[in-house]
CSV table of C-alpha atoms and ligand atoms in Angstrom, one decimal:
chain,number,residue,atom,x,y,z
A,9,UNK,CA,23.2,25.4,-28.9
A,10,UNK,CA,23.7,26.1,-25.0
A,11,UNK,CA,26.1,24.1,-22.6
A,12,UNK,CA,22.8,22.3,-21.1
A,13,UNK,CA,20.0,20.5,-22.6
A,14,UNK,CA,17.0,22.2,-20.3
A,15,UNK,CA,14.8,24.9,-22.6
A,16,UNK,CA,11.4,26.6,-21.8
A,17,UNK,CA,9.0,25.4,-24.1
A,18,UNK,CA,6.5,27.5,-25.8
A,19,UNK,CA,3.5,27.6,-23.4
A,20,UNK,CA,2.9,30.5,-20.3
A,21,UNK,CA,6.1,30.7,-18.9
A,22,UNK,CA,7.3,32.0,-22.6
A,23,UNK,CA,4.8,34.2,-23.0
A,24,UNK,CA,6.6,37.7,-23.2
A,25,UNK,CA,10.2,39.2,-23.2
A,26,UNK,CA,9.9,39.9,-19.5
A,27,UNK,CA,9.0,36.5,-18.6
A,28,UNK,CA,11.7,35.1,-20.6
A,29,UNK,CA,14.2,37.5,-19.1
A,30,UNK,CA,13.6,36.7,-15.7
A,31,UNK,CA,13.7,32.8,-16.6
A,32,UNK,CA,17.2,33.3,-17.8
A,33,UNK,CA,18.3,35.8,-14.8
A,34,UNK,CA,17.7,32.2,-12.7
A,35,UNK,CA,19.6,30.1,-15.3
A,36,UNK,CA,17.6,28.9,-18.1
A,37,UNK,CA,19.4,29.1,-21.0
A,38,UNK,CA,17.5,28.8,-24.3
A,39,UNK,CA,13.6,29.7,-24.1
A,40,UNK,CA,10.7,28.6,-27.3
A,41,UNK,CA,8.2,31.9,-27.2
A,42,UNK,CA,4.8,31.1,-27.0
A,43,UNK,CA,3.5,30.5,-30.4
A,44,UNK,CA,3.0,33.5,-32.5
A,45,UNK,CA,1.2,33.9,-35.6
A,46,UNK,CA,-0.4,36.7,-37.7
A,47,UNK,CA,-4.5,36.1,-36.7
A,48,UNK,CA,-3.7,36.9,-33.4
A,49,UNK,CA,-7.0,38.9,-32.7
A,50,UNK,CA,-8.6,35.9,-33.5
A,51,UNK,CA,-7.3,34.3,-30.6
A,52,UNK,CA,-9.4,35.4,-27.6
A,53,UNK,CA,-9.1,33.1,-24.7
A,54,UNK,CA,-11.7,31.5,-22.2
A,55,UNK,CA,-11.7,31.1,-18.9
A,56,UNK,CA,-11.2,29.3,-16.6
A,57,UNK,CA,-8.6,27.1,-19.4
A,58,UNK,CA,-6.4,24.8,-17.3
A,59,UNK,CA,-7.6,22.0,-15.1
A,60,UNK,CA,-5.9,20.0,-13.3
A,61,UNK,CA,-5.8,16.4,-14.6
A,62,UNK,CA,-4.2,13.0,-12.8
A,63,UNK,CA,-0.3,13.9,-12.4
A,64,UNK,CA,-0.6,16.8,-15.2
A,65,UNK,CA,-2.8,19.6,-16.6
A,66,UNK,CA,-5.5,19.7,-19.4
A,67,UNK,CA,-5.5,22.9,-21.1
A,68,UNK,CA,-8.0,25.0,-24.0
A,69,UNK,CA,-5.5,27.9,-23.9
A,70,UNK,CA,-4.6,29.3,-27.6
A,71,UNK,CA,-1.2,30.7,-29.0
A,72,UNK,CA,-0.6,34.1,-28.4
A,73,UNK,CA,-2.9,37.2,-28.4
A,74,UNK,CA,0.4,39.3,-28.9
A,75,UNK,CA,1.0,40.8,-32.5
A,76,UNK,CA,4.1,39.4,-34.5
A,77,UNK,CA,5.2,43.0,-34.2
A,78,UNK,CA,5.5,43.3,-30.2
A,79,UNK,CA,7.2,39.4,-30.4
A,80,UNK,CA,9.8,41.3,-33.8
A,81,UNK,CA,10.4,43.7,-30.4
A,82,UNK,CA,10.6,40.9,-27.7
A,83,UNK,CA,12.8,38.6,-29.6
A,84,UNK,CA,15.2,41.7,-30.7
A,85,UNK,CA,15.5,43.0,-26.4
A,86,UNK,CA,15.9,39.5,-25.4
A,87,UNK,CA,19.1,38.3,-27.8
A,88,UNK,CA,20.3,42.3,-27.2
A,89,UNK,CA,20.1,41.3,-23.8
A,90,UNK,CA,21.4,37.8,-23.6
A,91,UNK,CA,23.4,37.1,-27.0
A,92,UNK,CA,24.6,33.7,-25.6
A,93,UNK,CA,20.7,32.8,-24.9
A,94,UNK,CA,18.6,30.4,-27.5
A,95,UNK,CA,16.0,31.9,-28.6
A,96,UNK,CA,13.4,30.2,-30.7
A,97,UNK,CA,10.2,31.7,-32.4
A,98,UNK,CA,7.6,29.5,-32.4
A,99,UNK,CA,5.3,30.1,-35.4
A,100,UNK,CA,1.6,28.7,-36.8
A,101,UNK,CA,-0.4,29.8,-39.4
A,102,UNK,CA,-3.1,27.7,-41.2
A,103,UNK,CA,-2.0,24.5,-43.3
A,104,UNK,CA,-2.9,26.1,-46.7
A,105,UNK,CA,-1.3,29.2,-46.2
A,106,UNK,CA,2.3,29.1,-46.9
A,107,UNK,CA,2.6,32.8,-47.5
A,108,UNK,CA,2.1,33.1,-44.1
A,109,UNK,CA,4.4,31.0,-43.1
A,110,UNK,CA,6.9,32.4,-44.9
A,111,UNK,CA,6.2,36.0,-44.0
A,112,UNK,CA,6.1,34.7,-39.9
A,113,UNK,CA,9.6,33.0,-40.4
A,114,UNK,CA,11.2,35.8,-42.1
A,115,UNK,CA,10.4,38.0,-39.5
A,116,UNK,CA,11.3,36.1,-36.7
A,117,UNK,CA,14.6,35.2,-38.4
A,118,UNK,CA,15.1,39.1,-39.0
A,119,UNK,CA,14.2,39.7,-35.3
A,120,UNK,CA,17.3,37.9,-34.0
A,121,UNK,CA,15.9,34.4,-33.5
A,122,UNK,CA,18.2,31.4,-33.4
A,123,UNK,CA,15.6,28.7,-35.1
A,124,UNK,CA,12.3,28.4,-36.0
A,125,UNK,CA,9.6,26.1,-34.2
A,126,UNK,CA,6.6,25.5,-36.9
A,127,UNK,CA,3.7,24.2,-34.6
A,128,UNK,CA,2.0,22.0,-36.3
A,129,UNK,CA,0.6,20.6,-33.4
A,130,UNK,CA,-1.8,22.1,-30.7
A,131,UNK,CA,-4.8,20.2,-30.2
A,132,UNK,CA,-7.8,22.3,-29.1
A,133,UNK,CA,-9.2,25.2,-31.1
A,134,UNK,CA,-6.4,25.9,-33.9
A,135,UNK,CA,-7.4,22.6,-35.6
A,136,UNK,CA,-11.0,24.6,-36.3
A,137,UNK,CA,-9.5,27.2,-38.0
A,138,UNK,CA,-6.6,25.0,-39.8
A,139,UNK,CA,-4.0,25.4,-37.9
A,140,UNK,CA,-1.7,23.5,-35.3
A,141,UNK,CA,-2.6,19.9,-35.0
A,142,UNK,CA,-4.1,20.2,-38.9
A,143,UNK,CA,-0.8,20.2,-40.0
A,144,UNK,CA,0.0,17.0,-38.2
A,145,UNK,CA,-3.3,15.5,-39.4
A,146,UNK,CA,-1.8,16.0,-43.1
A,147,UNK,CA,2.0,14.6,-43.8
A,148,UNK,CA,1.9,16.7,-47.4
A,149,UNK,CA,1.2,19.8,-45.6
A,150,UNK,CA,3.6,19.6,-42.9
A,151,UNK,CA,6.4,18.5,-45.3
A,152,UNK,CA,5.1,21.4,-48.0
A,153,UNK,CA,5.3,23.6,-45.1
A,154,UNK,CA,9.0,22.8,-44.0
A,155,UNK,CA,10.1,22.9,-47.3
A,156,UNK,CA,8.5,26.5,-48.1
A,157,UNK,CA,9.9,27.7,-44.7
A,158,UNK,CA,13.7,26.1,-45.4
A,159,UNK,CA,13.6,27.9,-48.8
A,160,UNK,CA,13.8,31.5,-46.9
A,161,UNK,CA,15.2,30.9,-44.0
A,162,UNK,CA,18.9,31.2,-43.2
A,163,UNK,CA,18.1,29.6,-39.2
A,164,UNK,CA,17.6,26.0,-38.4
A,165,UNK,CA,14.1,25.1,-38.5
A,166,UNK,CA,12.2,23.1,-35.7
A,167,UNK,CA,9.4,21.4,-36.4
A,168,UNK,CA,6.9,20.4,-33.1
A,169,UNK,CA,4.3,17.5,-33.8
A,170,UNK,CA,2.1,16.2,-32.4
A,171,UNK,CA,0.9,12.6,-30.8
A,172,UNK,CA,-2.5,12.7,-31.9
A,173,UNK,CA,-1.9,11.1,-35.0
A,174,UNK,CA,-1.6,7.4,-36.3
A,175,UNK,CA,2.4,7.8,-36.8
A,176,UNK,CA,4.5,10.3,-35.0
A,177,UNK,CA,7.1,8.6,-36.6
A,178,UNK,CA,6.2,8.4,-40.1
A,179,UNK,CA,5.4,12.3,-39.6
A,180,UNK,CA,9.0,12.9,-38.6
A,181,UNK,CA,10.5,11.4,-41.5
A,182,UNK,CA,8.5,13.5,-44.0
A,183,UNK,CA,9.5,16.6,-42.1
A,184,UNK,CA,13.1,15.6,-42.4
A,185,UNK,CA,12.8,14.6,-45.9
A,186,UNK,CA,11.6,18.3,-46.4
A,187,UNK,CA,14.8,19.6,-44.6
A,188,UNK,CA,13.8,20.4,-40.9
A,189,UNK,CA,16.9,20.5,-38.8
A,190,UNK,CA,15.3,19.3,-35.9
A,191,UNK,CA,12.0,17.5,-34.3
A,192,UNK,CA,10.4,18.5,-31.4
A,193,UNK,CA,8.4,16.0,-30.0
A,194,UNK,CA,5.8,16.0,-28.2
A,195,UNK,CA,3.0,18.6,-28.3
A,196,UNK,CA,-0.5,18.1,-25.8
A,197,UNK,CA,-2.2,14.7,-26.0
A,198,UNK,CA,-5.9,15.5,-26.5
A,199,UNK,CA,-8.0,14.7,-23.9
A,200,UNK,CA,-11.3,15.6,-22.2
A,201,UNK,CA,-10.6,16.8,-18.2
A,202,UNK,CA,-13.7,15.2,-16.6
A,203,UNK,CA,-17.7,16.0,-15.7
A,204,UNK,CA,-18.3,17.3,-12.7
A,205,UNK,CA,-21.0,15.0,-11.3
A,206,UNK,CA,-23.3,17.1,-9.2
A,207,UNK,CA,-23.9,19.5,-11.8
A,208,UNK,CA,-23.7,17.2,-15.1
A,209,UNK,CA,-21.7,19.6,-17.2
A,210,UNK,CA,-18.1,19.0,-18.1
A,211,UNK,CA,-15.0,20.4,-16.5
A,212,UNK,CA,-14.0,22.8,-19.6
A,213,UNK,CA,-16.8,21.7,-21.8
A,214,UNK,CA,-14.0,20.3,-25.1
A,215,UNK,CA,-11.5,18.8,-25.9
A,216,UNK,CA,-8.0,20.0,-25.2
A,217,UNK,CA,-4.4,19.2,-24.5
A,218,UNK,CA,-2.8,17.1,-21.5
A,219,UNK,CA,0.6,17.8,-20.6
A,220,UNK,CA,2.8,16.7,-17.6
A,221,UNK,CA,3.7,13.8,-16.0
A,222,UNK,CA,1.0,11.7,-17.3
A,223,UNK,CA,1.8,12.1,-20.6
A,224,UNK,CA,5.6,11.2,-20.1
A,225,UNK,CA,5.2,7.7,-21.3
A,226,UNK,CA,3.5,8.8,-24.7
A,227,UNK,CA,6.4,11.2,-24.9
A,228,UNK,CA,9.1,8.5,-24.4
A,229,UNK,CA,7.8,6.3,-26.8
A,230,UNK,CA,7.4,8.7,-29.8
A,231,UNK,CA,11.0,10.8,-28.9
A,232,UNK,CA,12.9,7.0,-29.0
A,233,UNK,CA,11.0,6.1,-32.1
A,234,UNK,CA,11.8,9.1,-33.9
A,235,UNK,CA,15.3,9.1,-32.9
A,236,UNK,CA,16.2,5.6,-34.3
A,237,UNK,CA,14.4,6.7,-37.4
A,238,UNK,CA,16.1,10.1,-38.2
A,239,UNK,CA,19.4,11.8,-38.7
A,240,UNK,CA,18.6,14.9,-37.0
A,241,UNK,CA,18.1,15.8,-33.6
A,242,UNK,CA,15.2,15.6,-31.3
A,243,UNK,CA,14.2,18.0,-29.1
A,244,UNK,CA,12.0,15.9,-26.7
A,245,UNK,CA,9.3,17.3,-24.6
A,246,UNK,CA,6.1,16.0,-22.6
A,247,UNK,CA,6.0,14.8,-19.0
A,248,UNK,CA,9.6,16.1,-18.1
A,249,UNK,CA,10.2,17.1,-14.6
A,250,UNK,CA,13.5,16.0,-12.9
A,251,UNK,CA,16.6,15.7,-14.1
A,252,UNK,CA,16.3,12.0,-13.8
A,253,UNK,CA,13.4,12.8,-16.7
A,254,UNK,CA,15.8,14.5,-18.7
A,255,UNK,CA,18.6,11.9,-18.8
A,256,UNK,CA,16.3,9.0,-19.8
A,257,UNK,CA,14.6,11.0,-22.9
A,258,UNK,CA,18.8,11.6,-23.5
A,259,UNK,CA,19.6,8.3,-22.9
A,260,UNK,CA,16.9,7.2,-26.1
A,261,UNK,CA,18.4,10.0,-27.7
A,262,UNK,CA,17.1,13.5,-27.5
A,263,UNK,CA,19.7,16.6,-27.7
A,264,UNK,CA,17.7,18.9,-25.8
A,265,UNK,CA,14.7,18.8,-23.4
A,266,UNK,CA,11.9,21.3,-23.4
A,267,UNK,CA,10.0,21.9,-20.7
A,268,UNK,CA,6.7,23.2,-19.9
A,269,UNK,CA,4.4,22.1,-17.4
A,270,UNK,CA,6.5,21.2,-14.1
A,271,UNK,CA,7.7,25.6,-14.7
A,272,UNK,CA,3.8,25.8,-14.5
A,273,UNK,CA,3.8,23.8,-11.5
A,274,UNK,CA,7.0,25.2,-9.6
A,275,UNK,CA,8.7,27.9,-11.0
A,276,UNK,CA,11.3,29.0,-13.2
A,277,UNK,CA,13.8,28.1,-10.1
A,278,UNK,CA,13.5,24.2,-10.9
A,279,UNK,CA,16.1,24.8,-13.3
A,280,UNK,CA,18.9,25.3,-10.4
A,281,UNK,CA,18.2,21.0,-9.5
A,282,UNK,CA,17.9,19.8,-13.4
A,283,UNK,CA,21.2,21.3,-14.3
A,284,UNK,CA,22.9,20.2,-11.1
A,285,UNK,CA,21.5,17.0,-10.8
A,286,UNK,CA,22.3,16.6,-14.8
A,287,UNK,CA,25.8,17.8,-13.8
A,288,UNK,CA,26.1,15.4,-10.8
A,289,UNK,CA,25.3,12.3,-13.0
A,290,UNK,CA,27.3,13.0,-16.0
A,291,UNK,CA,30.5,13.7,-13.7
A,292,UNK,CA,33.2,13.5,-16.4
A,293,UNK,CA,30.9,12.1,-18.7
A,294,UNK,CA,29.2,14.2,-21.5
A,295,UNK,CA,26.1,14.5,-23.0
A,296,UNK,CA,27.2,13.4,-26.3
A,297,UNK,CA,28.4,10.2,-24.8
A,298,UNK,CA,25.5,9.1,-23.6
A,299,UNK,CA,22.8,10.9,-26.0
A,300,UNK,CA,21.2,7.7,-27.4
A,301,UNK,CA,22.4,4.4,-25.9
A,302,UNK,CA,19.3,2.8,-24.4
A,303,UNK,CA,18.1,2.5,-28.0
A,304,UNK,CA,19.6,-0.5,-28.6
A,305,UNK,CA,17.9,-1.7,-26.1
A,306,UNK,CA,14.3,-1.0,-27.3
A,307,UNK,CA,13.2,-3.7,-29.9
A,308,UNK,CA,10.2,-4.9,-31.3
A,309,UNK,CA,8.1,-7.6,-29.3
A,310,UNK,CA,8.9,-10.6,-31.3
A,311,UNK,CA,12.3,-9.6,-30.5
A,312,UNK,CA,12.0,-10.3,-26.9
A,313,UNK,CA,13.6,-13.1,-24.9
A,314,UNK,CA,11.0,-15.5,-24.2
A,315,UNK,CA,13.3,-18.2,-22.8
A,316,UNK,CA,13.0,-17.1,-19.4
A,317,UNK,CA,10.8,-15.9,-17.2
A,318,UNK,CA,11.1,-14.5,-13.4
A,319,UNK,CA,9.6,-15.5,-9.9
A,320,UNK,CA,8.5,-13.0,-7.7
A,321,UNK,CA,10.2,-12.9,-3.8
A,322,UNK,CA,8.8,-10.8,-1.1
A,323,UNK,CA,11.2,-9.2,1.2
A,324,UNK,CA,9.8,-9.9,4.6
A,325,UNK,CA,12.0,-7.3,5.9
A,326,UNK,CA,10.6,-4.5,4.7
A,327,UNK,CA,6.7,-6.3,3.8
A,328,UNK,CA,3.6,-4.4,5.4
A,329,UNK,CA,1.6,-7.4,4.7
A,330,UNK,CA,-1.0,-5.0,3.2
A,331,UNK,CA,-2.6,-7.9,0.9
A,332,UNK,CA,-2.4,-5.7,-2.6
A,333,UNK,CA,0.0,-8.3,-4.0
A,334,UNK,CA,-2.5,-11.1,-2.4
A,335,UNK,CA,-5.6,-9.6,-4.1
A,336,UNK,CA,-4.0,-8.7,-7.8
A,337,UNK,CA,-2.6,-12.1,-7.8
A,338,UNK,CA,-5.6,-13.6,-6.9
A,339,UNK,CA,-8.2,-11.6,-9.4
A,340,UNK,CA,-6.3,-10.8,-11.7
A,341,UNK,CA,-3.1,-13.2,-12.1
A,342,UNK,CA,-2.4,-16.8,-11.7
A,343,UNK,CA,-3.3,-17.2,-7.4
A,344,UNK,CA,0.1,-17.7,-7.1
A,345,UNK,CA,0.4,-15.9,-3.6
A,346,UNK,CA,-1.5,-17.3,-0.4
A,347,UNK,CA,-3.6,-15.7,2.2
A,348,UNK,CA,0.4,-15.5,4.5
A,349,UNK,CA,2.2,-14.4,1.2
A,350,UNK,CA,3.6,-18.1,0.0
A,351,UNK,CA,4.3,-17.9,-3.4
A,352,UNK,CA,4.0,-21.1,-5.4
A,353,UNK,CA,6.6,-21.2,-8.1
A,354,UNK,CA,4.6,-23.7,-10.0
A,355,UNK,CA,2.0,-21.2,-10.8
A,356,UNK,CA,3.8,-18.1,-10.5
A,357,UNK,CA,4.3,-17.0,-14.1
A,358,UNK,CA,6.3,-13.9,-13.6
A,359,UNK,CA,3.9,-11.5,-14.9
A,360,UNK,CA,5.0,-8.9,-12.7
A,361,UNK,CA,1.5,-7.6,-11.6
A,362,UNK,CA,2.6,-7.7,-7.8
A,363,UNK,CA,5.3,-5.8,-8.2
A,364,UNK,CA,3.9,-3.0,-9.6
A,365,UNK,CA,1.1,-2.9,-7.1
A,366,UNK,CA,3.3,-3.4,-3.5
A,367,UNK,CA,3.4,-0.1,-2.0
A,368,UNK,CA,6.3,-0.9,-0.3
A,369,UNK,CA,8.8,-2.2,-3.6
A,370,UNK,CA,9.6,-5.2,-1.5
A,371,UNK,CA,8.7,-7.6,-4.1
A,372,UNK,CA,12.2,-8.8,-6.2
A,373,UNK,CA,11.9,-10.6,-8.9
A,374,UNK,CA,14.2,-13.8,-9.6
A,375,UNK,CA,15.1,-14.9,-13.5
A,376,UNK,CA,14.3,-18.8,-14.3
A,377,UNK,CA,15.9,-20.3,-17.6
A,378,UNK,CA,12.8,-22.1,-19.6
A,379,UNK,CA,13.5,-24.9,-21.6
A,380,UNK,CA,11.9,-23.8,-24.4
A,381,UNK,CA,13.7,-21.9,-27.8
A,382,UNK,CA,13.2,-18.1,-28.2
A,383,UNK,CA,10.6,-18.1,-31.1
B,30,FMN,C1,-1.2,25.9,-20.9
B,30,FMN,C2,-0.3,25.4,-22.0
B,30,FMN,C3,-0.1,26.2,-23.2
B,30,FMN,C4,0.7,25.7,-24.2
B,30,FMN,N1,0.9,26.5,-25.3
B,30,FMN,C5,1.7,26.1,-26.3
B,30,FMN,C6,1.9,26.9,-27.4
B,30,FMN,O1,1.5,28.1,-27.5
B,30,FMN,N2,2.7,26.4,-28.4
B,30,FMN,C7,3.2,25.2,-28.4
B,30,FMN,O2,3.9,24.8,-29.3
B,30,FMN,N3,3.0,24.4,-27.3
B,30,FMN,C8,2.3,24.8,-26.3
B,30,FMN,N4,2.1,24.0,-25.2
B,30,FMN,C9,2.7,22.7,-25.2
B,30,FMN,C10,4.0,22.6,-24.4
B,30,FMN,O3,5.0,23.4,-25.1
B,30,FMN,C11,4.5,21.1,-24.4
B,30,FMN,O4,4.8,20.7,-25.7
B,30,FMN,C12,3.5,20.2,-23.7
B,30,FMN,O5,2.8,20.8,-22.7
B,30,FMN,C13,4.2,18.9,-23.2
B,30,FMN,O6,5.3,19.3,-22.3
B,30,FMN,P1,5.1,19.4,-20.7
B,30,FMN,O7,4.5,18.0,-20.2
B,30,FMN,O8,6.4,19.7,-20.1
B,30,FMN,O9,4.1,20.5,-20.4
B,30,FMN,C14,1.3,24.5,-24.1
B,30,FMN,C15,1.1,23.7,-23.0
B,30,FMN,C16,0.3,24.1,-21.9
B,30,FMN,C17,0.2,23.3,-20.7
B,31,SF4,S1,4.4,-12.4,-10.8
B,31,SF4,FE1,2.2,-12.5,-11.4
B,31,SF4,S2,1.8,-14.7,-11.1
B,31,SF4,FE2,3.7,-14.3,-10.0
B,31,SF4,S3,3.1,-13.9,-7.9
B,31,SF4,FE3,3.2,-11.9,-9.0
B,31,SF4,S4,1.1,-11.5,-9.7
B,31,SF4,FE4,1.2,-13.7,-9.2
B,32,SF4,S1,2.0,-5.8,-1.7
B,32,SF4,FE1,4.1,-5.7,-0.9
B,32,SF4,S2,3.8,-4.8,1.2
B,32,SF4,FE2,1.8,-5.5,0.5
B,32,SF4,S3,1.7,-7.6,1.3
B,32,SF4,FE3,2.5,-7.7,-0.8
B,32,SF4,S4,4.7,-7.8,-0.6
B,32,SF4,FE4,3.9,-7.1,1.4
């Protein structure tokens, strides 16, 4: 694998050789194509397909129109073109259909690829013909599938799931038990964008996938899961747009970060401030050294301290006196903040509410030893 941890993942900005070309002329170094599979006439797209959504995107688009053949052609100009480039097919064919998976991996491996990504997890329109987030749906068939795709293939294979399921988790460890080399994690999180309200009809009338920012938390969650749970790496993805992104999915112990929406959103060129601001924070530091060691810190609730809780402070320094903190505290906490900002430490529980409204982050937070045991 590359020097840095940033690669394209499979979605528009992968979708052909010269798109993927350019992306590495500005500095991206390891690319997943956009999904390719052998139906690929049966995947005729609507428009319009994205939608804007909160901080993120909801999308209907399918995997690729393009024949396996033209990606055998892509993926062999691309690695003639930049050998020290990752390259990683991204394949899907429907749950049952293992020849098919076979003959998709085979051919990609022949092509030049480095690894194999088996998607077994878009959201919208594969499911309805067996495919993508099917294979998700159904822990035998994504760990028959893995297996049947290790037994011919001589490159690592990736396996992307998805976190429309009950356990991303559980999921992982099946695919691992099969033999994938790696887990990519996490696909779209199915969603509905929204009805427009004048007209009654829906914005992009089903379901489909949100990606971006938003989803970042879900993201988080199933990457540090997975990664105290397996041996192999994860490849983390969902919701990544900084650098500062990148190091915390790192930190609970991804090896590489795919990205996909904030390209959408800005360019190819974000890549120059992910690598440098990566670069900047790791100073001597390397990745290795720090790949994994916030998971110690995530436990299970029951595990939490209890025997102390914190008192909210406002800084009156910086305080706008905008009343947010007021009104939360008062409807929806313990009216532990007057009508001039008092705080009353009696009632003040330390649930944190006004903190995470107070537009200003002038509210600090001040830890009070309880008497009680930790349960
Ligand atoms: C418009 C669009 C198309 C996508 N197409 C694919 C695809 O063909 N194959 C795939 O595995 N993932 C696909 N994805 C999912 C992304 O690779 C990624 O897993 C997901 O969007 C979360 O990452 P992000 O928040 O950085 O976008 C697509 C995402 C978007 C927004
Ligand atoms: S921490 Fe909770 S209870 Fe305490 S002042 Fe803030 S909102 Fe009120
Ligand atoms: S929310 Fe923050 S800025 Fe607004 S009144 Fe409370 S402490 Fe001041």
């Amino acid at each position: 694998m590359n020097r840095d941890p940033f690669i394209l993942a499979s979605g528009p900005p992968t979708r052909n050789a010269e798109m993927i070309s350019r992306a590495f002329d500005i500095g991206w170094n390891g690319a997943v194509t956009k999904t390719i599979c052998l139906n690929h006439e049966d995947m005729v797209e609507v428009a319009p397909r994205i939608h804007r959504v909160n901080n993120g995107l909801k999308n209907i688009e399918l995997i690729s129109p393009r024949s396996v053949e033209e990606w055998v052609e892509d993926v062999r100009f691309l690695k003639s073109k930049y050998p020290e480039k990752t390259v990683i097919a991204s394949i899907s064919a429907e749950a049952g259909n293992i020849a098919a998976w076979q003959k998709l991996a085979l051919m990609m491996q022949d092509a030049g690829s480095d690894a194999l990504e088996l998607n077994f997890s878009c959201p919208h329109g594969l499911p309805e013909k067996n495919m993508g987030n099917t294979c998700s749906d159904i822990p035998e068939a994504a760990g028959l599938i893995t297996k049947s795709v290790k037994q011919v293939s001589k490159i690592p294979v990736w396996v992307k799931l998805s976190p429309n399921v009950t356990s991303i988790s559980y999921l992982a460890q099946v695919c691992v038990g099969n033999g994938a080399d790696c887990i990519t994690a996490i696909n779209t999180v199915k969603g509905f964008a929204g009805v427009d309200i004048e007209t009654g009809k829906p914005i992009l009338s089903t379901y489909g996938g949100i990606s971006g920012q938003t989803i970042k938390p879900i993201a988080l969650k199933a990457v540090s899961e997975i990664a105290s749970l397996v041996k192999c790496p994860v490849s983390a993805a969902g919701g990544i747009s900084t650098w500062q992104d990148a190091v915390e999915f790192i930190l609970l112990g991804a090896s590489t970060v795919q990205i996909c929406t904030e390209v959408m959103l800005s360019g190819y060129e974000i890549i120059h401030n992910l690598s440098q601001g990566l670069a900047d924070y790791l100073g001597m530091n390397t990745l290795d050294n720090i790949r994994g060691t916030s998971l110690k810190y995530v436990t299970s609730f029951y595990k939490l301290d209890n025997t102390y809780k914190v008192i909210s402070e406002i800084d009156f320094e910086t305080c706008t006196k905008c009343e947010k903190c007021y009104i939360s505290c008062r409807d929806a906490g313990y009216q532990a903040i007057d009508i001039c900002y008092k705080i009353d430490k009696e009632k003040c529980t330390g649930c944190g509410l006004c903190s995470a409204v107070c537009p200003a982050e002038c509210i600090k937070v001040t830890p009070v030893i309880l008497r009680r045991a930790n349960k």
